[in-house]
PDB file of C-alpha atoms and ligand atoms in Angstrom:
ATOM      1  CA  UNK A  19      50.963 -11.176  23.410  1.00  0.00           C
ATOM      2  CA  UNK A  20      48.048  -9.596  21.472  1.00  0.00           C
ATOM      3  CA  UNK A  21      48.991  -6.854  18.501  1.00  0.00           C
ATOM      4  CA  UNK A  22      47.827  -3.493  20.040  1.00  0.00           C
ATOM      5  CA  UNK A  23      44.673  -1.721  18.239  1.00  0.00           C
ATOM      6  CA  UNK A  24      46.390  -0.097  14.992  1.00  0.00           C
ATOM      7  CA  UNK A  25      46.414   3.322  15.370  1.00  0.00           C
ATOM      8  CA  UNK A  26      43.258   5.349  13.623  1.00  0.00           C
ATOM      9  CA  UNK A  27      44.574   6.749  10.569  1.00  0.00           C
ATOM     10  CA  UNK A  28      43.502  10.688  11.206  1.00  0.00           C
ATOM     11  CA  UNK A  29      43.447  11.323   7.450  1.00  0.00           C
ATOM     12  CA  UNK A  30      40.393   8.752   7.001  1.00  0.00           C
ATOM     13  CA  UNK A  31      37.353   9.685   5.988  1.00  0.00           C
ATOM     14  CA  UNK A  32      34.660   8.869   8.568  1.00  0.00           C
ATOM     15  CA  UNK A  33      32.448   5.836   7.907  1.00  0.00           C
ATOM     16  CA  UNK A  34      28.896   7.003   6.546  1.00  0.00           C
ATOM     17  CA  UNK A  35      26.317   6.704   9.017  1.00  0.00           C
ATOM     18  CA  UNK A  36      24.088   3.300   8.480  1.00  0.00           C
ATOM     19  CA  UNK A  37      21.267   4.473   6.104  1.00  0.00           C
ATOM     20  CA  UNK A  38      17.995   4.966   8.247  1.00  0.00           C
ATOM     21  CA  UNK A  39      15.111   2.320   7.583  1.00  0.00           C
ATOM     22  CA  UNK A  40      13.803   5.010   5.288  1.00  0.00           C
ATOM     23  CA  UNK A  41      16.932   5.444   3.243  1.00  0.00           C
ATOM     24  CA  UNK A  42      16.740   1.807   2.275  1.00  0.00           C
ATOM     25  CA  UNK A  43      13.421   2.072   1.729  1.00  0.00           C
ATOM     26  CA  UNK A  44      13.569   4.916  -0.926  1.00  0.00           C
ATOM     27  CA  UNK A  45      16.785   2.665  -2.072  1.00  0.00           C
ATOM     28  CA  UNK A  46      14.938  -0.350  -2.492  1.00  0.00           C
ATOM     29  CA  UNK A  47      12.061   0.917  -4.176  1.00  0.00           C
ATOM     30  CA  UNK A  48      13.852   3.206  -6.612  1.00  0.00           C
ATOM     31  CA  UNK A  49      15.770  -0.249  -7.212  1.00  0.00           C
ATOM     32  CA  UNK A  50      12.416  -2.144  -8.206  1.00  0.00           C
ATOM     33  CA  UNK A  51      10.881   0.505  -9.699  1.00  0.00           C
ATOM     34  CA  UNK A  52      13.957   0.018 -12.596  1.00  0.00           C
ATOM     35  CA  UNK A  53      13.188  -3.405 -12.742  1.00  0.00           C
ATOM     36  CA  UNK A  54       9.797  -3.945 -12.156  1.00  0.00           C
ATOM     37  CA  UNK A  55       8.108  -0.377 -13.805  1.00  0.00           C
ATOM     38  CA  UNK A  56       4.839  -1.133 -14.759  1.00  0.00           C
ATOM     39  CA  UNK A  57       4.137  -3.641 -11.667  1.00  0.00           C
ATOM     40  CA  UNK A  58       5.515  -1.146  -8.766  1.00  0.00           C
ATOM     41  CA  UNK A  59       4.728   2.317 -10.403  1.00  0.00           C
ATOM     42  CA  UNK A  60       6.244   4.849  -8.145  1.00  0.00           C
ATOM     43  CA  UNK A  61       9.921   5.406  -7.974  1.00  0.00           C
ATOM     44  CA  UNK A  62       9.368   6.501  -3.855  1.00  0.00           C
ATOM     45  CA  UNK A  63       7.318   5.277  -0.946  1.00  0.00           C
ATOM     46  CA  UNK A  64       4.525   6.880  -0.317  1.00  0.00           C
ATOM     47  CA  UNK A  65       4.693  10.487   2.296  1.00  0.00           C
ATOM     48  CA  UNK A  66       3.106  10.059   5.659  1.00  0.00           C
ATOM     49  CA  UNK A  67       0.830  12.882   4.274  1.00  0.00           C
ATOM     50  CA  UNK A  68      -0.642  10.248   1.463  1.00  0.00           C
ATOM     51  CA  UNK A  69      -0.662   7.571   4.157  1.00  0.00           C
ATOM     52  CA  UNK A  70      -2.616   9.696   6.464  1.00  0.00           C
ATOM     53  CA  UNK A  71      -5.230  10.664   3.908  1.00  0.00           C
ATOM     54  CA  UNK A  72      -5.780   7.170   2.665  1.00  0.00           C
ATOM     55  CA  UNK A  73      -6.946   6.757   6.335  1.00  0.00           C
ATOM     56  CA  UNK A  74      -8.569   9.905   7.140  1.00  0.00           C
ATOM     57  CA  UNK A  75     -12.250   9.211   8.300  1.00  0.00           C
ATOM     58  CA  UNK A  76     -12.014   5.765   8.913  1.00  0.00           C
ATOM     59  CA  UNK A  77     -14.428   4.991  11.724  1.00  0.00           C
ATOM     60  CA  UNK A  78     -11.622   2.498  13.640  1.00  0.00           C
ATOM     61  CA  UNK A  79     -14.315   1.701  16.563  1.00  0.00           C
ATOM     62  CA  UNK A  80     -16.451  -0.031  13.865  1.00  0.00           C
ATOM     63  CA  UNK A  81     -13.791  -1.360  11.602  1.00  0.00           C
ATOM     64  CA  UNK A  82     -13.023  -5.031  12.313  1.00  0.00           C
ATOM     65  CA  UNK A  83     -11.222  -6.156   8.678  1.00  0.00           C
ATOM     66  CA  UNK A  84      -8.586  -3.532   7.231  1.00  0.00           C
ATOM     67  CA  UNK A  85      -6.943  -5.147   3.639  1.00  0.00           C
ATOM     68  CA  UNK A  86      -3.911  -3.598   2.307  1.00  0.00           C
ATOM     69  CA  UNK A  87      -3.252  -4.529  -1.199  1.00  0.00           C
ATOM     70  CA  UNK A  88       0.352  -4.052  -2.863  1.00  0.00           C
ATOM     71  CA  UNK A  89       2.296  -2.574   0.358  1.00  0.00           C
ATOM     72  CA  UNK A  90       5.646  -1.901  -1.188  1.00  0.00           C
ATOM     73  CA  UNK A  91       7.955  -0.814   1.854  1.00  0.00           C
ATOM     74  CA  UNK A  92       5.170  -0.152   4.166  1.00  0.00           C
ATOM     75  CA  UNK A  93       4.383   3.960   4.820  1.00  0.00           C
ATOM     76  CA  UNK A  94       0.853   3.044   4.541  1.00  0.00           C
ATOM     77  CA  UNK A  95       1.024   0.248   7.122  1.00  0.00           C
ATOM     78  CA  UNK A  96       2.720   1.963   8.966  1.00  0.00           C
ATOM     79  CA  UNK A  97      -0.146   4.114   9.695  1.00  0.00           C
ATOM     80  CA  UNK A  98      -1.957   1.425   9.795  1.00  0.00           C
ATOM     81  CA  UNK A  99      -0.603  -0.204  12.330  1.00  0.00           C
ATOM     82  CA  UNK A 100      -0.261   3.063  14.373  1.00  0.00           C
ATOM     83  CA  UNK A 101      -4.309   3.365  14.004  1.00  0.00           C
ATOM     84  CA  UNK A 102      -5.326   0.367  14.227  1.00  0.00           C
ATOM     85  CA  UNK A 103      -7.720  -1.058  17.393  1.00  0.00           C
ATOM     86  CA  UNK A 104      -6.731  -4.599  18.936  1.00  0.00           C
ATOM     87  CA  UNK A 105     -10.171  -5.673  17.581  1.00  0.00           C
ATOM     88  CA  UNK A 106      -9.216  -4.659  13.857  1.00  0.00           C
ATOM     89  CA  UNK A 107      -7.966  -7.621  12.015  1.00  0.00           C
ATOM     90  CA  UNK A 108      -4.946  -6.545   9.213  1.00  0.00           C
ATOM     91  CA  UNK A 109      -3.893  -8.099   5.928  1.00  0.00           C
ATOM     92  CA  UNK A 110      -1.347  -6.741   4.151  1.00  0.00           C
ATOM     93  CA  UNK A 111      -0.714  -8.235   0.776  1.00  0.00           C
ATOM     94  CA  UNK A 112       2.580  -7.406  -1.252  1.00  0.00           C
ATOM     95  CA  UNK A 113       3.930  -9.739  -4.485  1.00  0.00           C
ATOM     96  CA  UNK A 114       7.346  -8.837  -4.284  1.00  0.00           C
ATOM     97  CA  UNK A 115       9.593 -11.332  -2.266  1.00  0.00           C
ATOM     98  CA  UNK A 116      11.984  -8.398  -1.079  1.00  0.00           C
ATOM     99  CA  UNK A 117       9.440  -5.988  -0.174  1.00  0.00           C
ATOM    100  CA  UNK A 118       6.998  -8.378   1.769  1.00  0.00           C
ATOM    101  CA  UNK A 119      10.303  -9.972   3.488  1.00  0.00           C
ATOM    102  CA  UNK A 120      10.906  -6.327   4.478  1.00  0.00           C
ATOM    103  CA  UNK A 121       7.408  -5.929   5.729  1.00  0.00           C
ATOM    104  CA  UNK A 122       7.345  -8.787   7.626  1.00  0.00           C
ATOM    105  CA  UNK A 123      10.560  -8.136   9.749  1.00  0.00           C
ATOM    106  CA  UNK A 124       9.025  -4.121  10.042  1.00  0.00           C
ATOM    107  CA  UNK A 125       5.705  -5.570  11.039  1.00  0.00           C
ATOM    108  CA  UNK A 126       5.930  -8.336  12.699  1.00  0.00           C
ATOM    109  CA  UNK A 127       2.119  -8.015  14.742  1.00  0.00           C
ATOM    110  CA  UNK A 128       0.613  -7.938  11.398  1.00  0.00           C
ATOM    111  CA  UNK A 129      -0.664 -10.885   9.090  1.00  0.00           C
ATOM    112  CA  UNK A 130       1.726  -9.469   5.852  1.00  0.00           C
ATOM    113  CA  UNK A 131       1.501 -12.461   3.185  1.00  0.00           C
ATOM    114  CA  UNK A 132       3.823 -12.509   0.070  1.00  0.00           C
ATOM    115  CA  UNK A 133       1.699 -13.319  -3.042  1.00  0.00           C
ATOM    116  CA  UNK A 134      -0.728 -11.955  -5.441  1.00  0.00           C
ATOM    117  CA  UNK A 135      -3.791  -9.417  -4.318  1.00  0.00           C
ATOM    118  CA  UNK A 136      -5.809 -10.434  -7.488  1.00  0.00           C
ATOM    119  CA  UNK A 137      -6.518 -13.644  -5.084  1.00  0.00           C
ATOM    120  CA  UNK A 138      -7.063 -11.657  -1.914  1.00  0.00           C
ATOM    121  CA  UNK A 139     -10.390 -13.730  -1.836  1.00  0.00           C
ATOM    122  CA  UNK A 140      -8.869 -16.919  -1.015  1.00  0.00           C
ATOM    123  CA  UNK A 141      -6.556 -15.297   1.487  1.00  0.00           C
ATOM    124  CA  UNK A 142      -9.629 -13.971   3.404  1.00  0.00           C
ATOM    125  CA  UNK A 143     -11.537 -17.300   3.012  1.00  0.00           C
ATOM    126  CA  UNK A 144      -8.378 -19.103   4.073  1.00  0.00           C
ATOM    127  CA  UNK A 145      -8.786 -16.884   6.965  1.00  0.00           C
ATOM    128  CA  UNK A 146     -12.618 -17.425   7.805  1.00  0.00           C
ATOM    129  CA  UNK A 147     -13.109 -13.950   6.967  1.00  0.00           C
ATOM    130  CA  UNK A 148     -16.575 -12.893   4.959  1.00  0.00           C
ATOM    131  CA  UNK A 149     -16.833  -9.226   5.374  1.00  0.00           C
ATOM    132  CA  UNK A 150     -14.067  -6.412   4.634  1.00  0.00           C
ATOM    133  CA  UNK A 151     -14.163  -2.622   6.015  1.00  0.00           C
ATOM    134  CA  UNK A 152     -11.709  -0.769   3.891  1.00  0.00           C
ATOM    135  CA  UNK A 153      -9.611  -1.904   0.698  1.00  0.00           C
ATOM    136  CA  UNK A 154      -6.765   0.291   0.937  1.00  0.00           C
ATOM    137  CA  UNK A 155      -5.250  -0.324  -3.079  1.00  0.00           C
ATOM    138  CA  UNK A 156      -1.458   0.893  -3.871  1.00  0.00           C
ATOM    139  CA  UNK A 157      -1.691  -1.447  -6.885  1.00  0.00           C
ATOM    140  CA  UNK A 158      -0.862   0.359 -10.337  1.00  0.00           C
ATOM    141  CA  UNK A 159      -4.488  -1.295 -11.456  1.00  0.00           C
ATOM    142  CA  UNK A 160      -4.734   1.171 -14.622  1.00  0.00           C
ATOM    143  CA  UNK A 161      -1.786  -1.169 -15.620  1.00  0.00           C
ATOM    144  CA  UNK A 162      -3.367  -4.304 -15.060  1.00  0.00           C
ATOM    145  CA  UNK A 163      -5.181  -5.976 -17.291  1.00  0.00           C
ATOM    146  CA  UNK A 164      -8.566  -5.131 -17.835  1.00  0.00           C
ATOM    147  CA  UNK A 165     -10.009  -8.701 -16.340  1.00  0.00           C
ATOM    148  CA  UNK A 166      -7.308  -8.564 -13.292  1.00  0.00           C
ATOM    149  CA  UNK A 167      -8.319  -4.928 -12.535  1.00  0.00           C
ATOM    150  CA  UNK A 168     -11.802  -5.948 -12.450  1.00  0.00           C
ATOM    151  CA  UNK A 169     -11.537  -9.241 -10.473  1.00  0.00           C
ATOM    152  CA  UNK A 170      -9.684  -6.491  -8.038  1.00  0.00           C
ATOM    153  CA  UNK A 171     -12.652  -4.357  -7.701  1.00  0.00           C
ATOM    154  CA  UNK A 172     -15.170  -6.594  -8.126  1.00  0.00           C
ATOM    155  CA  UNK A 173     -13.723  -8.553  -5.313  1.00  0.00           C
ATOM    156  CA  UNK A 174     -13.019  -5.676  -3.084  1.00  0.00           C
ATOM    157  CA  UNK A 175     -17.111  -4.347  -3.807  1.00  0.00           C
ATOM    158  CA  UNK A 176     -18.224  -8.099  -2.652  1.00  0.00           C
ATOM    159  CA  UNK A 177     -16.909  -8.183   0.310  1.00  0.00           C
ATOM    160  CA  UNK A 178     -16.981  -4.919   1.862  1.00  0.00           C
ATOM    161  CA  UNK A 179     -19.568  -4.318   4.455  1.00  0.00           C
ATOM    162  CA  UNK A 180     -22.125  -1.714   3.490  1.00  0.00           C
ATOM    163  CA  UNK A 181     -20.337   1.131   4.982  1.00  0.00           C
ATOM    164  CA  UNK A 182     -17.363   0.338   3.805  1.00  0.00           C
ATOM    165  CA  UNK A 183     -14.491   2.063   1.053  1.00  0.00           C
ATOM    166  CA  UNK A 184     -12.139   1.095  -1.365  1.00  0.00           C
ATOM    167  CA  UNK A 185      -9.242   3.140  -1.301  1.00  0.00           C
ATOM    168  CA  UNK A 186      -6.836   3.655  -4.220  1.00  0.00           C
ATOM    169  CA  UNK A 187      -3.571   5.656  -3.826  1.00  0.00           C
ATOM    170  CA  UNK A 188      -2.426   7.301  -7.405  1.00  0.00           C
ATOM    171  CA  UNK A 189       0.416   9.677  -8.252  1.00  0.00           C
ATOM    172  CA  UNK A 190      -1.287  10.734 -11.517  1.00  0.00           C
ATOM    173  CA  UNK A 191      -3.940  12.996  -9.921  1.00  0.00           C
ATOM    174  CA  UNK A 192      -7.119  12.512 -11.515  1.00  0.00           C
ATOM    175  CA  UNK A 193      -5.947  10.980 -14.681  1.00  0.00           C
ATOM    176  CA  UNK A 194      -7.957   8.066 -13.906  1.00  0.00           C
ATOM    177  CA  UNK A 195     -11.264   9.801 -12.387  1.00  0.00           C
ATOM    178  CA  UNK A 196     -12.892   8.405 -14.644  1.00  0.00           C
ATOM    179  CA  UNK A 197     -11.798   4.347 -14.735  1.00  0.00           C
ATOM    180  CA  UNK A 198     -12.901   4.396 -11.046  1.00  0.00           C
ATOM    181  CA  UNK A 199     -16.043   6.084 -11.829  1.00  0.00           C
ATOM    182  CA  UNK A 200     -17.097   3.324 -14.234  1.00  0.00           C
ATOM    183  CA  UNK A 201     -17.072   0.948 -10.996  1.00  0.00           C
ATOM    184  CA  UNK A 202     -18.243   2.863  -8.630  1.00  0.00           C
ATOM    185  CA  UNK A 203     -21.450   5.765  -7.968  1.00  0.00           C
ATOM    186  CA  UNK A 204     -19.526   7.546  -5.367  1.00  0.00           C
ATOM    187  CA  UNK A 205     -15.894   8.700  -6.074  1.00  0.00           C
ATOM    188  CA  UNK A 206     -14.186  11.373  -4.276  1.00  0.00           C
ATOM    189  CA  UNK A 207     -10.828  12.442  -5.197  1.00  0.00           C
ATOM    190  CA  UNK A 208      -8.274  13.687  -2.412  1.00  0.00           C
ATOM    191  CA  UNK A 209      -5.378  15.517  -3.431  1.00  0.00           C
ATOM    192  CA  UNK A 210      -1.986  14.561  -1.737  1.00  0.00           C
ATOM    193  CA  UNK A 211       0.656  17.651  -2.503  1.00  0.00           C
ATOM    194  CA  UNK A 212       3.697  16.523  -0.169  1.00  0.00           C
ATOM    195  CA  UNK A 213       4.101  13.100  -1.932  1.00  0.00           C
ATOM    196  CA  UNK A 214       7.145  12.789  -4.362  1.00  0.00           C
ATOM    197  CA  UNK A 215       5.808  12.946  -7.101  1.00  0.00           C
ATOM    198  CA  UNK A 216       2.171  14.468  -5.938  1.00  0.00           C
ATOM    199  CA  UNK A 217      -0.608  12.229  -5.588  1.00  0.00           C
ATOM    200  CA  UNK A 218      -3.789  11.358  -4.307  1.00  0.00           C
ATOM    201  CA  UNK A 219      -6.416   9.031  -3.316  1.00  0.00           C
ATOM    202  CA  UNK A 220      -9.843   8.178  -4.651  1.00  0.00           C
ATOM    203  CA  UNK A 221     -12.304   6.908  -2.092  1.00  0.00           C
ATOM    204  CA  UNK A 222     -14.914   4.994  -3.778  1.00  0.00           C
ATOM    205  CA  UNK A 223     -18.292   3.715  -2.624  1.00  0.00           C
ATOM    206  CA  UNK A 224     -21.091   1.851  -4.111  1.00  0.00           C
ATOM    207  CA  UNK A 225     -19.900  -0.445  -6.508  1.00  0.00           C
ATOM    208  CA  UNK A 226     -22.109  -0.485 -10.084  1.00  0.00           C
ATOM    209  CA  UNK A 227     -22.004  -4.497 -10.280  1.00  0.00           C
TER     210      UNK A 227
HETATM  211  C1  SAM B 203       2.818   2.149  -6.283  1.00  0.00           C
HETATM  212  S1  SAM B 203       3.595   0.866  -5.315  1.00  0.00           S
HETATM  213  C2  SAM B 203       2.838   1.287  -3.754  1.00  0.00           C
HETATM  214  C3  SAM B 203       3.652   0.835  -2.575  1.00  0.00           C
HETATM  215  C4  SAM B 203       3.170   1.356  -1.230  1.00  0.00           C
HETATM  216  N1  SAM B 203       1.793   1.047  -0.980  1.00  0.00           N
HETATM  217  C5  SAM B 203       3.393   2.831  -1.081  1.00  0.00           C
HETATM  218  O1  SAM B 203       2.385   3.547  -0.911  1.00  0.00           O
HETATM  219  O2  SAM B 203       4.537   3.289  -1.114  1.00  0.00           O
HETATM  220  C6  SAM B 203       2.737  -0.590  -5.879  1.00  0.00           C
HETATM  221  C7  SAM B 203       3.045  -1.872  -5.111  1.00  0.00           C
HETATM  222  O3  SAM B 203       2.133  -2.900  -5.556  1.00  0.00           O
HETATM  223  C8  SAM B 203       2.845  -4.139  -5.657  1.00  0.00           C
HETATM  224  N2  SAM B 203       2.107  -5.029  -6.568  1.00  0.00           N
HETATM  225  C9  SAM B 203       1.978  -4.926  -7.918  1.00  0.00           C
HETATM  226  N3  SAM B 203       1.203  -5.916  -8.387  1.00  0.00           N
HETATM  227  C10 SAM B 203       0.811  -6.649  -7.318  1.00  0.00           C
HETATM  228  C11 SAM B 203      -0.021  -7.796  -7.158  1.00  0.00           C
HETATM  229  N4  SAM B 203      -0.605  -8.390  -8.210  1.00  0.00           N
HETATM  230  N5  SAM B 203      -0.222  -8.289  -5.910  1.00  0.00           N
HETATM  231  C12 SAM B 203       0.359  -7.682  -4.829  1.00  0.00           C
HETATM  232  N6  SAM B 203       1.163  -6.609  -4.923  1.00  0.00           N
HETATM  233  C13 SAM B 203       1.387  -6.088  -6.140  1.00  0.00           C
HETATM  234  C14 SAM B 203       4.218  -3.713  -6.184  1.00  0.00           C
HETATM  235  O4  SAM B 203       5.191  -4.717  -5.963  1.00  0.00           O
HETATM  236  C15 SAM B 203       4.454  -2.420  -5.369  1.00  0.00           C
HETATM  237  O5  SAM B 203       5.059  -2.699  -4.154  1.00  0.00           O
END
């Protein structure tokens, strides 16, 4: 005869709710960001307000190639994806194993590949892709070195189509006007208030060569 159920014990605390998909995002990047500082940068995923202004004006009718470098957890691809036409082709390109596992099970539509963005080049040629719309950077490149951050840009500037932008998300507003500025004519700085901590993105055009 089976033992019946044992009784619930009415002086147990209830179990804690399972922590939402954004709870163990926060978790795991707070986790990596104690680990891996310099390479991951922020101690939060990005808001959905700094997601949405790192796509703000994109013309999606015309945009066939979208490239997100260093996704983390996913808030901006997560916009992404939510923008996104059928006819506009997504890479997503994250370094860490965790993260880009995570990204892959989250997103499973999208082409997410686990490796480094300084080579996005050979991803795109692997793909028979020659022309980019939008780099859309969370990469900490002030931290990079100097010939990584520029094989970065100088990348991103040779393949985008002529109308196109490279996007870099900061939480150091305007600290690093300037670096961009060196690479490209036209920088315009957005200010992103509900981010924790407060960020931004630049949106740069015309790459100096
Ligand atoms: C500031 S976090 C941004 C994460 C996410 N985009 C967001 O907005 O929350 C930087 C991310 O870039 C990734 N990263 C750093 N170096 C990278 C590299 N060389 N290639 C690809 N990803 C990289 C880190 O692992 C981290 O997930």
């Amino acid at each position: 005869m089976p033992y019946p159920a044992p009784a619930a014990d009415p002086s147990a605390r209830p179990a804690p709710p399972p922590p939402t998909s954004q709870g163990r995002d926060r978790w795991l990047m707070a986790k990596k960001f104690l680990t891996r500082g310099r390479a991951v940068a922020s101690f939060s995923p990005s808001s959905r307000a700094m997601a949405r202004t790192m796509l703000d004006g994109i013309d999606w009718a015309a945009a066939r190639c979208v490239v997100e470098l260093g996704a983390g957890t996913g808030p901006i691809t997560a916009e992404l994806v939510a923008r996104a036409r059928p006819h506009t082709r997504l890479l997503v390109v994250e370094i860490d194993p965790e993260m880009g596992g995570r990204l892959k099970a989250k997103f499973p539509q999208v082409d997410v590949v686990i490796g480094d963005a300084c080579h996005f080049d050979r991803l795109l040629a692997d793909r028979g892709v020659t022309q980019v719309d939008h780099v859309l950077s969370g990469l900490p490149l002030p931290s990079f070195p100097a010939d990584l951050r520029d094989g970065v840009l100088a990348t991103s500037a040779r393949m985008l189509s002529p109308a196109g932008t490279f996007r870099q998300l900061t939480v150091m507003p305007l600290i690093y006007y300037r670096l961009y500025a060196r690479y490209y004519q036209d920088v315009r700085f957005r200010f992103v208030p509900l981010n924790l901590p407060p960020g931004g993105v630049y949106v740069c055009r015309g790459y100096r060569g």
